[in-house]
Amino acid sequence: MTQSSTNYSIELLTEKRIEALFKEHYAVLTAYANKFLSDLDDAREIVQNVFVQLIDHKDTVKIHTSAKAHLYTSVRNACLNAIKQKNTHAKHHENIKYLNSDIGVGVDKILEQTELEYELYQAIDELPEQCQRIFKMNRFDGYTNQEIADQLGISKRTVETQISKALKILRNKIGPMLASLLILWLMEKM
């Protein structure tokens, strides 16, 4: 018994094919994403981003299964990444709330914290483009070094080097301000 050659074929995507896939699967993929996210707007955005990624990478994406299976897998993975990112943001938010309530932060403390956060984000925005992108994916989006390497098509070692570079730059820019705030805080406690 011979197996059909379609089991081993690779589907190459064109914009016309992607448009047909969009029209055929958008609604059901949105409902599928909504089961993960429980937010219809986020689900729509996820599905749209999956199709945008297909268009942007149509020359390099090779579908070994069916286009439908590829789309479902891509949407599921994007939803899981979005959930992971939301959980990371919620965790950071809870940590900040805990620290603030534990110390009994007054108005001055909130201003100092806001100023420090502003300086930090300003310093991050001044990082070289690739360094900034990798740092944000790691620290804000919660991606592992290997996930970043896979997404950007670079080595894990390059990711590690870029994160180290970012941390060194940020320590040099923000370090003096942190030291000043620590001294002020210690003086208040005396």
Short mmCIF file of C-alpha atoms in Angstrom, two decimals:
data_model
loop_
_atom_site.label_atom_id
_atom_site.label_comp_id
_atom_site.label_asym_id
_atom_site.label_seq_id
_atom_site.Cartn_x
_atom_site.Cartn_y
_atom_site.Cartn_z
CA MET A 1 0.00 0.00 0.00
CA THR A 2 1.47 3.34 -0.97
CA GLN A 3 1.01 6.45 1.05
CA SER A 4 -0.22 9.51 -0.72
CA SER A 5 2.40 12.13 -1.39
CA THR A 6 0.21 14.76 0.25
CA ASN A 7 1.23 13.39 3.63
CA TYR A 8 4.74 14.61 2.93
CA SER A 9 4.02 17.78 0.98
CA ILE A 10 4.92 21.20 2.24
CA GLU A 11 2.45 24.00 1.66
CA LEU A 12 3.99 27.28 0.62
CA LEU A 13 1.93 30.34 1.40
CA THR A 14 0.98 33.21 -0.86
CA GLU A 15 -0.92 36.32 0.14
CA LYS A 16 -3.92 35.04 -1.79
CA ARG A 17 -3.82 31.71 0.09
CA ILE A 18 -3.45 33.52 3.45
CA GLU A 19 -6.41 35.75 2.58
CA ALA A 20 -8.51 32.67 1.77
CA LEU A 21 -7.43 31.04 5.06
CA PHE A 22 -8.34 34.23 6.93
CA LYS A 23 -11.84 34.33 5.42
CA GLU A 24 -12.36 30.64 6.07
CA HIS A 25 -10.98 30.34 9.62
CA TYR A 26 -10.99 33.79 11.28
CA ALA A 27 -14.33 33.43 13.11
CA VAL A 28 -13.71 29.91 14.43
CA LEU A 29 -10.10 30.74 15.42
CA THR A 30 -11.37 33.79 17.31
CA ALA A 31 -13.86 31.62 19.21
CA TYR A 32 -11.04 29.13 19.90
CA ALA A 33 -8.75 31.89 21.23
CA ASN A 34 -11.60 33.30 23.32
CA LYS A 35 -11.84 29.96 25.17
CA PHE A 36 -8.27 30.52 26.39
CA LEU A 37 -8.47 34.24 27.07
CA SER A 38 -12.12 34.89 27.99
CA ASP A 39 -11.77 38.25 26.26
CA LEU A 40 -13.16 38.60 22.74
CA ASP A 41 -11.10 41.70 21.89
CA ASP A 42 -7.88 39.99 22.95
CA ALA A 43 -8.90 36.86 21.04
CA ARG A 44 -9.48 38.89 17.86
CA GLU A 45 -6.13 40.60 18.28
CA ILE A 46 -4.32 37.28 18.77
CA VAL A 47 -5.87 35.77 15.63
CA GLN A 48 -5.14 38.89 13.59
CA ASN A 49 -1.53 38.84 14.78
CA VAL A 50 -1.18 35.20 13.76
CA PHE A 51 -2.29 36.10 10.24
CA VAL A 52 -0.02 39.16 10.17
CA GLN A 53 2.89 36.91 11.16
CA LEU A 54 1.95 34.53 8.34
CA ILE A 55 1.98 37.37 5.83
CA ASP A 56 5.24 38.80 7.19
CA HIS A 57 6.96 35.40 7.07
CA LYS A 58 5.12 33.78 4.15
CA ASP A 59 8.39 33.10 2.32
CA THR A 60 9.90 31.19 5.23
CA VAL A 61 6.88 29.47 6.80
CA LYS A 62 6.53 25.91 5.60
CA ILE A 63 3.43 24.04 6.67
CA HIS A 64 4.13 20.33 7.08
CA THR A 65 0.68 19.41 8.35
CA SER A 66 -2.47 21.18 7.19
CA ALA A 67 -2.88 24.94 7.10
CA LYS A 68 -5.81 24.57 9.51
CA ALA A 69 -3.72 22.60 12.03
CA HIS A 70 -0.91 25.14 11.70
CA LEU A 71 -3.31 28.00 12.40
CA TYR A 72 -4.82 26.29 15.46
CA THR A 73 -1.36 25.55 16.85
CA SER A 74 -0.20 29.12 16.22
CA VAL A 75 -3.29 30.60 17.87
CA ARG A 76 -2.99 28.25 20.87
CA ASN A 77 0.69 29.14 21.33
CA ALA A 78 -0.03 32.86 21.00
CA CYS A 79 -2.81 32.55 23.60
CA LEU A 80 -0.54 30.69 26.00
CA ASN A 81 2.13 33.36 25.54
CA ALA A 82 -0.45 36.10 26.19
CA ILE A 83 -1.61 34.34 29.37
CA LYS A 84 2.01 33.94 30.48
CA GLN A 85 2.64 37.63 29.82
CA LYS A 86 -0.49 38.68 31.76
CA ASN A 87 0.55 36.48 34.68
CA THR A 88 4.03 38.04 34.66
CA HIS A 89 2.56 41.56 34.67
CA ALA A 90 0.13 40.63 37.45
CA LYS A 91 2.99 39.15 39.49
CA HIS A 92 5.06 42.33 39.10
CA HIS A 93 2.04 44.44 40.04
CA GLU A 94 1.40 42.33 43.15
CA ASN A 95 5.07 42.57 44.15
CA ILE A 96 4.98 46.35 43.85
CA LYS A 97 1.74 46.51 45.86
CA TYR A 98 3.21 44.25 48.54
CA LEU A 99 6.39 46.27 48.81
CA ASN A 100 4.45 49.50 48.98
CA SER A 101 2.08 48.28 51.66
CA ASP A 102 4.87 46.61 53.66
CA ILE A 103 6.94 49.78 53.87
CA GLY A 104 3.98 52.10 54.37
CA VAL A 105 4.80 54.28 51.39
CA GLY A 106 3.86 57.92 51.74
CA VAL A 107 3.45 60.50 49.01
CA ASP A 108 7.20 61.20 48.94
CA LYS A 109 7.95 57.52 48.49
CA ILE A 110 5.45 57.22 45.66
CA LEU A 111 7.06 60.21 43.94
CA GLU A 112 10.52 58.69 44.37
CA GLN A 113 9.31 55.36 43.04
CA THR A 114 7.61 57.03 40.08
CA GLU A 115 10.74 59.02 39.33
CA LEU A 116 12.88 55.90 39.54
CA GLU A 117 10.51 53.97 37.26
CA TYR A 118 10.55 56.86 34.78
CA GLU A 119 14.35 56.91 34.79
CA LEU A 120 14.46 53.14 34.36
CA TYR A 121 12.07 53.13 31.40
CA GLN A 122 13.94 56.08 29.90
CA ALA A 123 17.22 54.17 30.20
CA ILE A 124 15.62 51.07 28.66
CA ASP A 125 14.38 53.16 25.72
CA GLU A 126 17.93 54.37 25.16
CA LEU A 127 19.36 50.85 24.84
CA PRO A 128 20.48 49.76 21.36
CA GLU A 129 17.52 48.44 19.36
CA GLN A 130 18.25 44.69 19.48
CA CYS A 131 19.44 44.88 23.08
CA GLN A 132 16.26 46.73 24.07
CA ARG A 133 13.99 44.29 22.23
CA ILE A 134 15.62 41.23 23.82
CA PHE A 135 15.63 42.81 27.30
CA LYS A 136 11.93 43.71 27.08
CA MET A 137 11.00 40.25 25.79
CA ASN A 138 12.84 38.70 28.74
CA ARG A 139 11.95 41.05 31.59
CA PHE A 140 8.52 42.38 30.59
CA ASP A 141 7.05 39.62 28.43
CA GLY A 142 8.48 36.74 30.46
CA TYR A 143 10.12 34.85 27.59
CA THR A 144 13.01 32.53 28.36
CA ASN A 145 16.34 33.04 26.63
CA GLN A 146 15.67 30.01 24.41
CA GLU A 147 12.20 31.27 23.44
CA ILE A 148 13.68 34.65 22.48
CA ALA A 149 16.43 32.97 20.47
CA ASP A 150 13.87 30.84 18.63
CA GLN A 151 11.58 33.80 17.88
CA LEU A 152 14.37 36.06 16.65
CA GLY A 153 16.36 33.37 14.88
CA ILE A 154 19.53 34.00 16.88
CA SER A 155 21.60 31.91 19.25
CA LYS A 156 20.76 31.56 22.93
CA ARG A 157 24.27 32.85 23.69
CA THR A 158 23.54 36.07 21.76
CA VAL A 159 20.39 36.55 23.83
CA GLU A 160 22.36 36.06 27.05
CA THR A 161 25.03 38.52 25.89
CA GLN A 162 22.43 41.15 24.99
CA ILE A 163 20.66 40.81 28.36
CA SER A 164 23.99 41.14 30.20
CA LYS A 165 24.82 44.19 28.11
CA ALA A 166 21.43 45.75 28.93
CA LEU A 167 21.83 45.10 32.66
CA LYS A 168 25.31 46.62 32.67
CA ILE A 169 24.10 49.76 30.87
CA LEU A 170 21.09 50.08 33.19
CA ARG A 171 23.23 49.63 36.32
CA ASN A 172 25.52 52.41 35.12
CA LYS A 173 22.62 54.77 34.38
CA ILE A 174 20.27 53.96 37.27
CA GLY A 175 22.79 52.85 39.91
CA PRO A 176 23.70 56.35 41.14
CA MET A 177 20.03 57.26 41.52
CA LEU A 178 19.33 54.06 43.46
CA ALA A 179 22.23 54.79 45.79
CA SER A 180 20.89 58.30 46.47
CA LEU A 181 17.40 56.97 47.21
CA LEU A 182 18.80 54.29 49.52
CA ILE A 183 20.79 56.89 51.48
CA LEU A 184 17.71 59.13 51.81
CA TRP A 185 15.62 56.19 52.98
CA LEU A 186 18.23 55.11 55.54
CA MET A 187 18.52 58.68 56.86
CA GLU A 188 14.72 58.78 57.37
CA LYS A 189 14.86 55.58 59.44
CA MET A 190 17.43 57.02 61.87
#
